[in-house]
Each structure stands twice: as C-alpha cells, then as structure tokens.
Amino acid sequence: MTTERTGIVFNHRGGVGHSAAVGLIAVALGAIVFYIDTFTEIEGAIAVLYVIVLLLASEIVTRAGLFLTVAVCIALAVASYVLTHGPDTDLQTFLRLAVSLSALAITMALLLRNEMFRSELLAKNAAIRDSEARYRSIFDRARVALWERDYSQVRSFLMELKGTGISDLRQHAHNHPEVIDRCINLVRTVAANEAAVELLGPLSADGSPGSMARYIASGDLAFLNLMDAIFNEQTYFEGRGNVTTESGETKLVLLSVSFPEDPAAFNRVVVGMVDITQRELTQMALDEARAELTKASKAATVGALSASLAHELNQPLGAIVVNAQTLLRWLDRDPPDLTAVSRSAERIIRDSQRASEIIQNTRNLLSQKESKAEWIDLYALVHETRALMEQDLQRDAILVDVVLSANVPLVKGVRIELQQVMINLMTNAIQAINGANCAIRRITVGIQPLESDKVSLSIRDSGPGISDEAAGKLFAPFYTTKSSGMGMGLSICRSTLEHRGGRLDGFNHPAGGAVFEITLPVEDRHE
Ligand code: ADP
C-alpha cells in the first residue's frame, strides 16, 4: 500500500475525460443551485441540493478537494441566505438553512467514513496480494518439490463413505480394492513448482491439471495411508511411497501433506515430496557392507579367540604334562611314593580345573555371556598364582617378593581373567630373566591403592628390561622376540583388562628390569 490516504480520489471510476465531465456538471449544478436559492422566490431548503454537488465532487477530487468543495457549498448557501434575507431573518428560513448545512455536514461525514472503509479495504487487499505473491515465490522457487492438489472431491467421497457407517477405511479398502483407484482418480494436481516438474515431469502435455493416476500405481497402499489420514480428519500426513515419473522411472519419495482446517480449502492443498531413492540405495549398500563387516569381524574374533585359547591353555597343559611325568616317576619307584603321587595328582586336577575355567571364560566371551564378577583380595590372588607357578619358579630358581601397601581395597572382577593376566606377566618375567641368564633372579609384585578408586598391581623383574625395539610394539598382537613365542600374551592381557575398565602399561624400571603395571578400578565398570 503505497498511495497516501489524502491522495485517494473518492469513488474514482473513469479516465480524465470522465473526471472533467463530472467536474463541469458539479460546477454547473452548484451555479444553478446558487441561482435558484438566491434569485428565485422558490421557498424550500434549496441549498440541500448542494449535497448532489458534493457527491459528484467525491467522484473526482481528493480528500482535500472534498473539504474545499464542502466549504464552497457552505459558503454559497450562507451567501444566498444573506443576499436573500438580509438582516431581517425569520426562524423558518433560518431552519431551512440549518437543514441544508446539516445535510452537507452529514453527507461529508458519510463520505469520509466511506473513504476510510475503502482505504482499509484497499490496504487489506494489498496485504493479501503481497502474501499471495510471497507464497507464490516461495512455492515456485523452493528446491523441495511442491504441488498444489485438489483433494476436495476425494474428501467428499471419503466423508460420504464415512456417512454410510464405514469406520475403518483400510478394512473397507481391503474388501473393495477398487476404492483406492477411485480415490487416486479423484485427486487432481492444480500446480507444480520447478522442482516438482523436475521430479515427476510436467503436469501434462498441455500443462493442464490431471489426476494422480499417472504417477501412482493401481491399488497403492501408501496412497491408502494418505486417504486414511483424510478419512480420520488428521491435520497432517507424512509417509513414504513410490511414484512413477513421466519417463517411467519408479522413485521412492517422502511425502508430507498438511491439511487445512476448513474443508472448503481442500481444493488447494500443498503437498511436499523429497526424493529418497538415492539415499535408500546408499543405505541398502551400507547395510550390506555392514553385514559383510560383521561376518568378517566375527571370523576375525573367532581367529583371535582361538589364538588366545591356544596361548592361555599352553601354561596349564604344560603344567599337567610335567605333573603327570612326575607322578609316573613317583609310581615307578620301588616302593612307589604314594604321598608324592597324590600330591602330583592334586596338582594335575588343579591345573585341569584352571584349563576348564579358561575354556569356560572364552566360551562366555563367544556367547557374549558375562563371566561372574566377584570381590577379589589381590594379595590372596597373588599368593595363589605364585603357588600355581611354583614349579617353574623353583626350576628356574626365581624368588617372588610381594610388597603389599596398607589399605588395599578388594576389587571387583572376574577372578580367572585376572589370574590369567598375572600368569602371563609372570611367565614373561621368568622368560626374560632366563633369556638373559641373569645373576639376580627376582620378581617383585607390588600392590598399592591409587587415587580415585583404583588399585595398582605391578610385576617387576630383574631381567634385561624392554628393548628399545620392542617398546612401541609390546601390546601389538603377534609381536614377539622369542623363537617359540606367539606374541599374543600382552595383547590379550591388555584387552582383557580394558574390557573391565582397567589398563596395562609396560616400562623399564629406573633401577633396571621391566615393570608391567596393572591398574584396576575398585568396582567393575562393566557391571
Ligand atoms: P610372547 O611372550 O609370546 O612373545 P607377549 O605378547 O607376551 O608375547 O610379549 C611380547 C614381547 O614383549 C615379547 O616377545 C618380549 O619381546 C616383550 N616382553 C614381554 N615381557 C617382557 C619382559 N618382562 N621383559 C622384557 N621384554 C618383555
């Protein structure tokens, strides 16, 4: 709305010629009224006729012009009155003048009010035009495919069905599949923006609206969902569906429709569509790749677990063989030393149980079952582990010192797992001491509480320490510097501890030898 209020011509209808004609008639009429009022003997409120002059002027002048006109008319009426009656005026003639002036004032007021309403109407119309233009430009330029569709007929049809007592449209369509096609045919496309034309093709060869049957397959169930939304008088619908483009290509689209509250507005419902065909294909490829990866990683896990099992079982099986040989030797004695035989047999049973627990734990890992966590006294566990390795330690003349700090809390974890880690680290320590043929043959196990609910268990040996070459690769699977090593021990130990919220670090002690430090949370975070 840019026109100024005062600049509006009242009730303007024609061109310049029309205005000039109306202007002349108004001036002539004014002159005639003035003449009759002033120079004839006709008694009556002749000046009332100035109202016609005012009405004519309102056709061609602006608001200021109208004020001027009314002022002139009043001046003429008063002038006639003065000229006709002079100073000796009577009540009757004065009342006639008053009636004429009132008529002019009322007409003026009505014209002004009329003009105000008209201006407001014009402003509203302009605002509607603006918003329509804005909507058009958004509709046309949006990069989302948009259509204006006429759902009024399909709505009426669905409401009629409802009126006949049908309450479940899906059930009804199941029994009468032709209903879906009827609905498809009743939806008309009124307009489509550029993106929509790119997606489905032009409305029709001549650009005229057509039914949806061109894009939607007969009996399409996704379309039934949309109809069901209208049937149940929902305010919006979102769904996926297949559409066939002008070139015959089938596309998967995401459909979004917002229904108007007013049933009369169903003749222009905006429908948005996003082509998700490519996204869906990519997703399918991704899912397939993921499935392949899962298969591959399962195979890798089985491989790693077999390697781990082979490694972990080595120690108890070795111990069983040694104990069995010892047992046979005691039996071969004459007379057999039955006490020693029984001791060896007990060791065999103990190591067999440990082997069985290792297998059980691995099976739990495979079946994703959690092994049982319990409160563990680390000091007791270290002693128990040392007892298990007693033969190796004695054979290689290695001493084990246990240094226990004050206030070490119990830790929650899986006992067999922690024991396996310790056996691995102690076996490495023994091998390091043996490998370097060290004179001092000692393993020191330290247990101490750390800040923030953690406990440290370190195993230090008197071996040569970790070589510079090995330092960066210690925990890498299959890294070994030993001729008969598998290189799995440290990698298994670290992942076992990390799985339970702990960690394992290896470094050289400043005074010589390697240190492997286990850090355990007091509570098993996995629980
Ligand atoms: P493996 O014992 O089969 O070699 P590990 O993973 O247990 O496998 O150890 C990997 C490597 O780390 C060993 O080959 C060795 O070079 C080094 N290492 C492990 N423990 C020690 C230790 N206590 N002292 C020195 N080096 C060690």
XYZ file of C-alpha atoms in Angstrom, residues 63 74 94 100 113 152 194 196 221 231 255 264 266 281 300 396 405 410 428 453-454 456 468 481 496 499 519:
27
model
C -9.930 14.369 0.395
C -21.484 26.049 2.741
C -33.046 30.058 9.318
C -29.210 22.359 4.281
C -16.354 7.238 6.627
C -11.898 -31.660 -2.297
C 10.008 -26.310 -10.856
C 8.267 -30.920 -8.769
C -1.176 -48.995 -0.217
C -10.762 -40.083 6.403
C 5.598 -37.322 1.263
C -13.568 -25.677 1.635
C -9.220 -28.801 0.335
C 20.025 -47.225 -2.248
C 38.446 -62.361 12.998
C 64.481 -71.568 37.401
C 50.831 -51.392 50.835
C 39.098 -55.529 47.453
C 57.157 -63.259 30.585
C 39.169 -45.745 43.479
C 41.888 -47.594 41.651
C 47.805 -50.845 41.077
C 64.014 -50.083 22.561
C 61.021 -61.540 20.072
C 41.044 -58.315 28.964
C 37.224 -54.715 28.856
C 45.571 -50.632 37.074
